[in-house]
mmCIF file of C-alpha atoms and ligand atoms in Angstrom:
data_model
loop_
_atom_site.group_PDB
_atom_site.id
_atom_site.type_symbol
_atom_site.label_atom_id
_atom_site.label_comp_id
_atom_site.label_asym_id
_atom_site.label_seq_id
_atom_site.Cartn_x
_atom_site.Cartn_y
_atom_site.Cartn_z
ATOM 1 C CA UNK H 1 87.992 77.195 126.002
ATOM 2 C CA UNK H 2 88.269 73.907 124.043
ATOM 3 C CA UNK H 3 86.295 73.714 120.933
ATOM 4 C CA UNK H 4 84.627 69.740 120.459
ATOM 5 C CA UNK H 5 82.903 68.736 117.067
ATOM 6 C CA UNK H 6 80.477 66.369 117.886
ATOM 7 C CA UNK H 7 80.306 65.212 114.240
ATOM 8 C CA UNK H 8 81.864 61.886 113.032
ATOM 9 C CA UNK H 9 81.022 63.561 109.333
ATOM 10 C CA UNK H 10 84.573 63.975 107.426
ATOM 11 C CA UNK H 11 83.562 66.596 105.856
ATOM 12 C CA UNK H 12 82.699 68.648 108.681
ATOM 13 C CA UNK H 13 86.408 67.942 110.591
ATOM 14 C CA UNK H 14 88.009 68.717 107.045
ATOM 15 C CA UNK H 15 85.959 72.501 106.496
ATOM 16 C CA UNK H 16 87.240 73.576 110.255
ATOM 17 C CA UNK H 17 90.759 72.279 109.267
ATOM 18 C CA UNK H 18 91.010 73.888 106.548
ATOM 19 C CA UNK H 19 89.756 77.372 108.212
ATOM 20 C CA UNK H 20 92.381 77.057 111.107
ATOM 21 C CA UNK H 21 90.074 75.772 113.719
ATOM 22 C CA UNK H 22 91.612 73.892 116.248
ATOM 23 C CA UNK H 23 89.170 71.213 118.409
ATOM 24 C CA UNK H 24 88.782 67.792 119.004
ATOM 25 C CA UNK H 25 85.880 65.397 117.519
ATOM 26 C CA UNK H 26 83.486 63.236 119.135
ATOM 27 C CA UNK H 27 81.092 61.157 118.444
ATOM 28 C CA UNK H 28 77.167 61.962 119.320
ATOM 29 C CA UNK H 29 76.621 58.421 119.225
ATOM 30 C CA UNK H 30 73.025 59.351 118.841
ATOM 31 C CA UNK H 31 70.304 56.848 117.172
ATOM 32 C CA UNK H 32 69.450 59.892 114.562
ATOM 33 C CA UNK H 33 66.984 57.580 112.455
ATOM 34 C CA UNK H 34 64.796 56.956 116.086
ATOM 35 C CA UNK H 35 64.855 60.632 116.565
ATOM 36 C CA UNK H 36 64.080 61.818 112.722
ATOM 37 C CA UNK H 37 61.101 59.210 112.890
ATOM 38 C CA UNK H 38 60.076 60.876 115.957
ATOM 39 C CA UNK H 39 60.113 64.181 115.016
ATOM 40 C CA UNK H 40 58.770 63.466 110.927
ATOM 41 C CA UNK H 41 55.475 61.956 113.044
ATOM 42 C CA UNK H 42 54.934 65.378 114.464
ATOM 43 C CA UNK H 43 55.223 66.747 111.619
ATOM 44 C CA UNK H 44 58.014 68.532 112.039
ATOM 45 C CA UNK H 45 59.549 71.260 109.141
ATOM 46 C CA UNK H 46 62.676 70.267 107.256
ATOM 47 C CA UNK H 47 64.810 73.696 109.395
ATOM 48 C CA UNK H 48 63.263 72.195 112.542
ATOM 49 C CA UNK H 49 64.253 68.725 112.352
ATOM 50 C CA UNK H 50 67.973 69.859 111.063
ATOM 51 C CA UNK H 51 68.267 72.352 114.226
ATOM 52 C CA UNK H 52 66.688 69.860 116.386
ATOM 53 C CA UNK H 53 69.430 67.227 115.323
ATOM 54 C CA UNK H 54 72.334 69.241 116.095
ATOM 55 C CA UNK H 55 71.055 69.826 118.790
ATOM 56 C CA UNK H 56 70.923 66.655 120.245
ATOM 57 C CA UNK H 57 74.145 65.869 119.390
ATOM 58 C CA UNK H 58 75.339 69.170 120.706
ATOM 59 C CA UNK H 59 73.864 68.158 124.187
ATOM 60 C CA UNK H 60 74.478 64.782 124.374
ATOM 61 C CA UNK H 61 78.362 65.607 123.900
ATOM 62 C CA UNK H 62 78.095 68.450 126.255
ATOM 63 C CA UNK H 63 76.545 66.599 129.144
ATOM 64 C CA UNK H 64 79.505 64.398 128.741
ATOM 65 C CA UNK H 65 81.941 67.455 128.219
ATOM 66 C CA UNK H 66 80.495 70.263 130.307
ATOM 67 C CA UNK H 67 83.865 72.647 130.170
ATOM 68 C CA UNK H 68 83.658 72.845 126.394
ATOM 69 C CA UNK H 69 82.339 74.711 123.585
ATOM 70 C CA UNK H 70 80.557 71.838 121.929
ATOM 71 C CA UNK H 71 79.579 72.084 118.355
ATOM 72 C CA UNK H 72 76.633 69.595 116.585
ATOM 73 C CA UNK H 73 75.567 69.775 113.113
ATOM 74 C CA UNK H 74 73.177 68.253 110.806
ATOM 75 C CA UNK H 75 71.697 68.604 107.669
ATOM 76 C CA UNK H 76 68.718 67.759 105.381
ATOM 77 C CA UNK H 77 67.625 67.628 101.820
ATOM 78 C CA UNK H 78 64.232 68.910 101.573
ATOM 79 C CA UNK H 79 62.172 68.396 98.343
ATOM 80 C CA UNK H 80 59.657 70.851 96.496
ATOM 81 C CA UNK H 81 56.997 68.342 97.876
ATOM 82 C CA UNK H 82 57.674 68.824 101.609
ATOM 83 C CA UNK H 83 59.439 65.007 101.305
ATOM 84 C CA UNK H 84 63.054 64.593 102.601
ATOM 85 C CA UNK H 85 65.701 62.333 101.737
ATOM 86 C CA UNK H 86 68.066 60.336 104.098
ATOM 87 C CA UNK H 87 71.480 59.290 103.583
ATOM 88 C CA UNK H 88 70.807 56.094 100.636
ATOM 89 C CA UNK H 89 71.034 52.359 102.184
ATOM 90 C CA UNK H 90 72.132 51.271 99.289
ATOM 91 C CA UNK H 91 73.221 51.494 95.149
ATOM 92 C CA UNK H 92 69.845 50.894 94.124
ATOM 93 C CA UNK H 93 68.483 54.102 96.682
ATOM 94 C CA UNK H 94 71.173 56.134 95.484
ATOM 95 C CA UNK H 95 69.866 55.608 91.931
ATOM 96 C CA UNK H 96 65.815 56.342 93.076
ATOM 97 C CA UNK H 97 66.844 59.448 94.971
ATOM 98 C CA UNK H 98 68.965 60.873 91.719
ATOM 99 C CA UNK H 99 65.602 60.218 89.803
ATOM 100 C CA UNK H 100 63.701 62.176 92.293
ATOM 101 C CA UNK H 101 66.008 64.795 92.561
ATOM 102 C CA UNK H 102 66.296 64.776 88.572
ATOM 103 C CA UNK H 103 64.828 67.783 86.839
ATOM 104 C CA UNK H 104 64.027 70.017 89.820
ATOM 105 C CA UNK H 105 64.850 72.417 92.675
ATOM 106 C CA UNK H 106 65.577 71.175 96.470
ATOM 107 C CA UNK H 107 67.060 72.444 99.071
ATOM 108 C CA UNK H 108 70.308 71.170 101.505
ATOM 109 C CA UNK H 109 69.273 72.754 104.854
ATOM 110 C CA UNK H 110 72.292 72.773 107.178
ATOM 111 C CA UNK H 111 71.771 73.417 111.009
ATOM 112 C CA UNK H 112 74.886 74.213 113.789
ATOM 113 C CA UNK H 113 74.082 74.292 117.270
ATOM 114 C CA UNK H 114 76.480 74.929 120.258
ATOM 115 C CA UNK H 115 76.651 73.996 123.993
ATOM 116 C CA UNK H 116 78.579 74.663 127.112
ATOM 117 C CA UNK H 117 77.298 72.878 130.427
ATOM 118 C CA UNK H 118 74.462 71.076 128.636
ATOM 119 C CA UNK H 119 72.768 73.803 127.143
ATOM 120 C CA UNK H 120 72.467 75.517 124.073
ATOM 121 C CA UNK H 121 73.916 78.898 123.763
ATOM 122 C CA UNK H 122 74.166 79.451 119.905
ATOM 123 C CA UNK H 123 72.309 78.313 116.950
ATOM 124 C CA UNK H 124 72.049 78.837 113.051
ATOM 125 C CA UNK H 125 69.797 77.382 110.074
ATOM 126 C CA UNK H 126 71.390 78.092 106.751
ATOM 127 C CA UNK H 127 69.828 76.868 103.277
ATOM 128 C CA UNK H 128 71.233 76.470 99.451
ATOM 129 C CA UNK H 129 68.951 76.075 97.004
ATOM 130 C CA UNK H 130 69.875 73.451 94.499
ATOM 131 C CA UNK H 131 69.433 73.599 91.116
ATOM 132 C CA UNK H 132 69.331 70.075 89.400
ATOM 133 C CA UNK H 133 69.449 68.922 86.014
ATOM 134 C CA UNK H 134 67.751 66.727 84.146
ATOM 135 C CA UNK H 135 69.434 63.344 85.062
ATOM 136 C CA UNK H 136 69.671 60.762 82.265
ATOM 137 C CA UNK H 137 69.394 57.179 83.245
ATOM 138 C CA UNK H 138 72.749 56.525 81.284
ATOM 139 C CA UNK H 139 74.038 59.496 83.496
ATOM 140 C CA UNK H 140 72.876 58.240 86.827
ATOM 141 C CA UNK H 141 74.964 54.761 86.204
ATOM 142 C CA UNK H 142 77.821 56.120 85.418
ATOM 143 C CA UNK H 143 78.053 58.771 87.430
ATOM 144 C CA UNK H 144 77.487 55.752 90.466
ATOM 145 C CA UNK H 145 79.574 53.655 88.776
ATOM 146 C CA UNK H 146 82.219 56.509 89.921
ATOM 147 C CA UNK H 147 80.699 57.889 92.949
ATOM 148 C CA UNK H 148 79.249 54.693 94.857
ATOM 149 C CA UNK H 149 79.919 54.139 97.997
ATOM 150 C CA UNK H 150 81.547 57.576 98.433
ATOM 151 C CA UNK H 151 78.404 58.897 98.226
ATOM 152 C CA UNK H 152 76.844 56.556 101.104
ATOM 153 C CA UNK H 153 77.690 59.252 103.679
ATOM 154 C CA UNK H 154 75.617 62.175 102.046
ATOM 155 C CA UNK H 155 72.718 63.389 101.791
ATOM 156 C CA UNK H 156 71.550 64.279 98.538
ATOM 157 C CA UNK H 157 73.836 61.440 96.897
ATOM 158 C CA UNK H 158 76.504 64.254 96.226
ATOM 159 C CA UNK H 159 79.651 65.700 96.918
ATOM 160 C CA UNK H 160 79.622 69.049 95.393
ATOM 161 C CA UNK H 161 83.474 69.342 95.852
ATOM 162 C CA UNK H 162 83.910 66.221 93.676
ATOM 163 C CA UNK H 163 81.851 64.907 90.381
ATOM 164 C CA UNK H 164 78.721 65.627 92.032
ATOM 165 C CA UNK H 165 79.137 69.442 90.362
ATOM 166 C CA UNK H 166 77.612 67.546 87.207
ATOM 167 C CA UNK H 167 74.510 67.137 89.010
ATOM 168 C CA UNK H 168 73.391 71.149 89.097
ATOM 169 C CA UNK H 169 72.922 74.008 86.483
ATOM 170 C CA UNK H 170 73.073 76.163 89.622
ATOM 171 C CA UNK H 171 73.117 76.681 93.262
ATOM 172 C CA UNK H 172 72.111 79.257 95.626
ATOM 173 C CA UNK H 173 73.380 79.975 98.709
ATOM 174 C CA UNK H 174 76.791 78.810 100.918
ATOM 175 C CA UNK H 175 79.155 76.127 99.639
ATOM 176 C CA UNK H 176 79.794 75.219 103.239
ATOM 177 C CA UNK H 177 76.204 75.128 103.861
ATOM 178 C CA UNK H 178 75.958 71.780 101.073
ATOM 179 C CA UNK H 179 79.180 70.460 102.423
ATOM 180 C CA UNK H 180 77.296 70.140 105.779
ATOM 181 C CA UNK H 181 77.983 73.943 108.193
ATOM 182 C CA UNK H 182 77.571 76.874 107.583
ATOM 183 C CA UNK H 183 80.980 77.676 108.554
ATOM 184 C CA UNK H 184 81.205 81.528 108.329
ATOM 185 C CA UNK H 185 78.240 81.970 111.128
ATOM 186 C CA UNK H 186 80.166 79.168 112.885
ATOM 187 C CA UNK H 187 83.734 81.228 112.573
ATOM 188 C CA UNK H 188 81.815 84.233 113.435
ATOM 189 C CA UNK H 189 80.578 83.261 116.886
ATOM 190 C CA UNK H 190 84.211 81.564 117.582
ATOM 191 C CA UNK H 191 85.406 84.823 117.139
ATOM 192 C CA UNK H 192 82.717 85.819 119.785
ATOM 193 C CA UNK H 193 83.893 82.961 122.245
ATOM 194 C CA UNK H 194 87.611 84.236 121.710
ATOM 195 C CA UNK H 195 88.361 80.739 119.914
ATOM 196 C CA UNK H 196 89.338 82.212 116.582
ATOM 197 C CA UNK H 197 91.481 86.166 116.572
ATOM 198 C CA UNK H 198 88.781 89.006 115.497
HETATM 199 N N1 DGT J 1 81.824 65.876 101.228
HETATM 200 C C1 DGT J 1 80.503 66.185 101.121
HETATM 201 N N2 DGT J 1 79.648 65.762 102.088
HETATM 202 C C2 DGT J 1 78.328 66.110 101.933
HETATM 203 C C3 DGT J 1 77.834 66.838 100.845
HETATM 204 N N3 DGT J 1 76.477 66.990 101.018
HETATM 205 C C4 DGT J 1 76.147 66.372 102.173
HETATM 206 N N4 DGT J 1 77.273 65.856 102.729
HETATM 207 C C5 DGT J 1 77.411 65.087 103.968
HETATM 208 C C6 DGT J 1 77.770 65.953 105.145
HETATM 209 C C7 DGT J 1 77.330 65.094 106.309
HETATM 210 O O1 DGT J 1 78.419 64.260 106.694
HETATM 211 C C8 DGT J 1 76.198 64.252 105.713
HETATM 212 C C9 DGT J 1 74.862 64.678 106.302
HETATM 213 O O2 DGT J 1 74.469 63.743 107.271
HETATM 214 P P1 DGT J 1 74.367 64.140 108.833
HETATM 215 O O3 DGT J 1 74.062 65.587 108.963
HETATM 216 O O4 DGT J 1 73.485 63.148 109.468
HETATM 217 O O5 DGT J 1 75.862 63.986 109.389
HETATM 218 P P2 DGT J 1 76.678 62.632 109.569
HETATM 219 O O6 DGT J 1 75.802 61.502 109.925
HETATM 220 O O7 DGT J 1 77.557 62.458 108.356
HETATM 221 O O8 DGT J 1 77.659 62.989 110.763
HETATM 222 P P3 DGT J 1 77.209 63.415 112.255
HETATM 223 O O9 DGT J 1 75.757 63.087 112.398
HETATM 224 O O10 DGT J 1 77.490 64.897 112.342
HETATM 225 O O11 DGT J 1 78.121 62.598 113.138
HETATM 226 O O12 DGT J 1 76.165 64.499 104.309
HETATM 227 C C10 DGT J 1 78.775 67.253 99.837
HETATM 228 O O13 DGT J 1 78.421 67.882 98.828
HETATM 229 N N5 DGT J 1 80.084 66.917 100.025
#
């Protein structure tokens, strides 16, 4: 069975590279800021809206796809507060979410959902907890000064792999899971499907 990503997220493609995983990407092409607002205005949990996004780009690659194991992921940072932040628009955003990160706890909520024919016939939530510093103004330039725009593409306004590891005095939970899958259930279950050797 053929295993799709339907991810356009680099750092998805590179974690299943680097494990071995053979498969193909595609692109959900789905209008994920019409379906956040959607869900957010029903008041939907941080875990909820993450599984419900990869699912929807799960199915929508399936439908198109039907032979294949399709995978969709997506992930969220969720705030003490209940709040959640998207990817930042801009510089300036990328600077206001580092200030309301600054000083306190969140957590990167990564959901994987997989399809065959349409329908879901796997799913997993993982979290990290994320332990953030407090974030000096000075700090925040410079570290944007370094890390804008590659930073434009993540939530959170880090890449853990790179200098966002300055950000945190300590993190709980999967590495994978912040990079955006939690790979090991993911390898587990393609090990179920026959993809991957047990
Ligand atoms: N390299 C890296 N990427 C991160 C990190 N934290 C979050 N991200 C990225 C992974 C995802 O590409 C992105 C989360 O946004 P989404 O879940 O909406 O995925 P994205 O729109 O990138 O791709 P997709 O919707 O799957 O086509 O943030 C990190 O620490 N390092």
């Amino acid at each position: 069975m053929r295993l799709v990503l339907a991810s356009k997220s680099a750092s998805r493609r590179a974690m299943l590279t680097a494990a071995g995983v053979v498969f193909e990407s595609a692109s959900a092409s789905v209008d994920e800021e019409a379906a956040k607002a959607a869900l957010r205005a029903d008041g939907v949990a941080p875990r909820d809206l993450a599984d419900a996004l990869a699912e929807l780009k799960a199915l929508r690659v399936s439908h198109r796809d039907p032979e294949a194991l399709v995978l969709g992921s997506d992930s969220v940072v969720a705030l003490e507060d209940g709040s959640m932040l998207d990817k930042p628009a801009d510089r300036a955003e990328a600077a206001d979410h580092l200030r309301r990160l600054s000083g306190k706890r969140h957590e990167l909520i990564s959901a994987a959902v997989m399809a065959i024919d349409g329908k879901p016939v796997w799913r997993v939530v993982d979290r990290a907890k994320m332990h953030v510093r407090p974030l000096s103004e000075n700090f925040i330039e410079a570290y944007l000064d370094l890390e804008w725009p590659g930073i434009s593409g993540c939530v959170g306004c880090y890449r853990i792999e790179g200098p966002g590891a300055q950000l945190f005095t300590r993190i709980e939970g999967s590495q994978f899971t912040v990079l955006g899958l939690p790979l090991l259930p993911v390898l587990d279950y393609l090990r179920v499907r026959g993809i991957l050797a047990s």
